[in-house]
Rosetta silent file (secondary structure, phi, psi, omega in degrees, C-alpha in Angstrom):
SEQUENCE: XXXXXXXXXXXXXXXXXXXXXXXXXXXXXXXXXXXXXXXXXXXXXXXXXXXXXXXXXXXXXXXXXXXXXXXXXXXXXXXX
SCORE:     score description
SCORE:     0.000 S_00000001
   1 L     0.000  128.822 -178.371  -18.066   83.080   34.127 S_00000001
   2 L   -94.739  132.372  177.558  -14.282   83.462   34.225 S_00000001
   3 L  -102.235  144.570  178.671  -12.123   80.515   35.205 S_00000001
   4 L   -92.496  138.372  173.653   -8.777   80.894   36.922 S_00000001
   5 L   -84.550  131.116 -179.330   -5.737   79.054   35.674 S_00000001
   6 L   -67.324  133.397  176.275   -4.008   77.238   38.522 S_00000001
   7 L   -95.083  116.412 -177.219   -0.571   78.594   39.306 S_00000001
   8 L   -90.245  159.853  176.002    1.721   75.665   39.993 S_00000001
   9 H   -59.937  -42.245 -178.183    4.853   75.638   42.115 S_00000001
  10 H   -60.538  -43.265 -179.810    6.818   74.615   39.032 S_00000001
  11 H   -68.214  -33.112  178.935    5.592   77.598   37.025 S_00000001
  12 H   -71.277  -26.502 -176.989    6.392   79.977   39.881 S_00000001
  13 L  -104.072   10.343 -173.693    9.953   78.605   40.100 S_00000001
  14 H   -51.866  -39.105 -175.522   10.520   78.325   36.350 S_00000001
  15 H   -69.061  -15.046 -178.985   13.357   80.868   36.241 S_00000001
  16 H  -122.864    1.217 -174.133   15.493   78.790   38.644 S_00000001
  17 L   -51.564  -42.642 -176.077   14.340   75.215   37.991 S_00000001
  18 L   -85.877  -10.153 -176.003   17.516   74.162   36.183 S_00000001
  19 L   -97.984   -8.536 -174.594   19.870   76.075   38.491 S_00000001
  20 L  -112.882  141.797  173.713   18.851   74.545   41.811 S_00000001
  21 L   -86.882   93.812 -177.692   19.571   71.088   43.180 S_00000001
  22 H   -65.981  -31.489  177.239   16.038   70.152   44.172 S_00000001
  23 H   -61.977  -41.723  178.770   17.243   66.782   45.460 S_00000001
  24 H   -68.123  -38.937  177.338   19.509   68.563   47.950 S_00000001
  25 H   -62.362  -44.521  178.893   16.727   70.902   49.029 S_00000001
  26 H   -58.130  -46.504 -177.035   14.455   67.888   49.573 S_00000001
  27 H   -71.956  -49.120 -172.246   17.108   66.102   51.609 S_00000001
  28 H   -77.053  -31.577 -175.518   18.596   69.034   53.553 S_00000001
  29 H  -106.493  -23.625 -177.024   15.481   71.038   54.355 S_00000001
  30 H  -118.041  -11.368 -173.679   12.676   68.450   54.316 S_00000001
  31 L    54.938   43.207 -179.286   14.474   65.145   55.033 S_00000001
  32 L  -125.402  172.072  179.910   12.653   63.747   51.988 S_00000001
  33 L   -83.892  165.088  177.318   13.681   62.077   48.734 S_00000001
  34 H   -64.067  -37.089  179.976   14.261   63.773   45.414 S_00000001
  35 H   -63.281  -33.967  178.174   11.185   62.055   43.979 S_00000001
  36 H   -59.293  -49.643 -176.504    9.078   63.615   46.743 S_00000001
  37 H   -71.593  -36.130  177.245   10.033   67.173   45.787 S_00000001
  38 H   -64.830  -38.870  175.327    9.788   66.539   42.043 S_00000001
  39 H   -62.858  -44.112  178.807    6.294   65.129   42.558 S_00000001
  40 H   -61.439  -44.699  179.065    5.356   68.177   44.639 S_00000001
  41 H   -60.422  -33.683  179.897    6.765   70.537   41.988 S_00000001
  42 L   -90.255    0.562  176.128    4.680   68.732   39.372 S_00000001
  43 L    74.592   27.127  177.115    1.550   68.749   41.548 S_00000001
  44 E  -121.431  159.129 -174.529    1.257   64.997   41.995 S_00000001
  45 L   -99.439    4.369 -179.524    1.230   62.897   45.147 S_00000001
  46 L    93.873  -17.517  177.190    3.329   59.962   43.930 S_00000001
  47 L  -110.318   11.999  179.254    0.277   57.744   43.493 S_00000001
  48 L    94.795   -9.561  178.263   -0.962   59.552   40.417 S_00000001
  49 L   -88.932 -174.477  177.447   -3.282   61.917   42.264 S_00000001
  50 E   -83.752  148.992 -176.985   -2.871   65.607   42.942 S_00000001
  51 L  -163.863   69.465  177.439   -0.455   66.639   45.642 S_00000001
  52 L   -67.105  168.818  172.171    0.547   70.272   45.872 S_00000001
  53 L   -65.343  139.867  173.074    2.778   71.619   48.632 S_00000001
  54 L   -72.915  168.389  178.665    0.923   72.182   51.892 S_00000001
  55 H   -60.431  -39.598  178.090    0.977   75.704   53.337 S_00000001
  56 H   -64.735  -43.320  178.898    3.623   74.588   55.857 S_00000001
  57 H   -65.537  -37.788  177.180    5.739   73.046   53.081 S_00000001
  58 H   -61.345  -44.179  179.664    5.414   76.206   50.986 S_00000001
  59 H   -64.754  -41.012  179.352    6.710   78.296   53.875 S_00000001
  60 H   -65.835  -40.046  177.293    9.565   75.845   54.473 S_00000001
  61 H   -65.090  -41.491  177.299   10.501   75.901   50.773 S_00000001
  62 H   -59.098  -45.306  177.959   10.441   79.675   50.801 S_00000001
  63 H   -63.368  -39.188  178.174   12.806   79.681   53.804 S_00000001
  64 H   -63.168  -42.786  179.341   15.088   77.161   52.056 S_00000001
  65 H   -66.428  -39.270  175.510   15.292   79.363   48.957 S_00000001
  66 H   -62.799  -42.497  179.689   16.073   82.424   51.103 S_00000001
  67 H   -62.786  -45.210  178.620   18.769   80.446   52.916 S_00000001
  68 H   -62.955  -41.427  177.808   20.278   79.282   49.623 S_00000001
  69 H   -61.069  -42.005  177.724   20.167   82.843   48.263 S_00000001
  70 H   -62.880  -41.466  179.060   22.012   84.070   51.365 S_00000001
  71 H   -64.106  -40.223  178.359   24.665   81.359   50.930 S_00000001
  72 H   -65.720  -45.174  179.513   25.163   82.324   47.290 S_00000001
  73 H   -62.361  -43.814  178.994   25.415   86.023   48.155 S_00000001
  74 H   -62.982  -40.880  177.431   27.896   85.331   50.971 S_00000001
  75 H   -63.814  -42.468  179.402   30.019   83.194   48.642 S_00000001
  76 H   -63.430  -40.458 -179.995   29.955   85.917   45.988 S_00000001
  77 H   -64.563  -33.128 -178.879   30.993   88.530   48.558 S_00000001
  78 H   -83.386  -15.864 -174.703   33.989   86.408   49.625 S_00000001
  79 L   -69.557  131.894 -179.511   35.089   85.631   46.080 S_00000001
  80 L  -114.577    0.000    0.000   38.326   87.373   45.062 S_00000001
């Protein structure tokens, strides 16, 4: 029997983890604290249990990252 290794949000975002202000994403897109998003990224619920992103939160995070990417691209395009 083959077991699957769980793919965490943190592992999926590894290439940008240090380049993004997760506290700002938490505040601006979720109206939550920085500890909330760091707990979600680490798969904990803040009380020591498991607490992954819900499907709705995953979609919202995806939209936030797309929005941030667009802002970066627009800034790069305007840069002289």
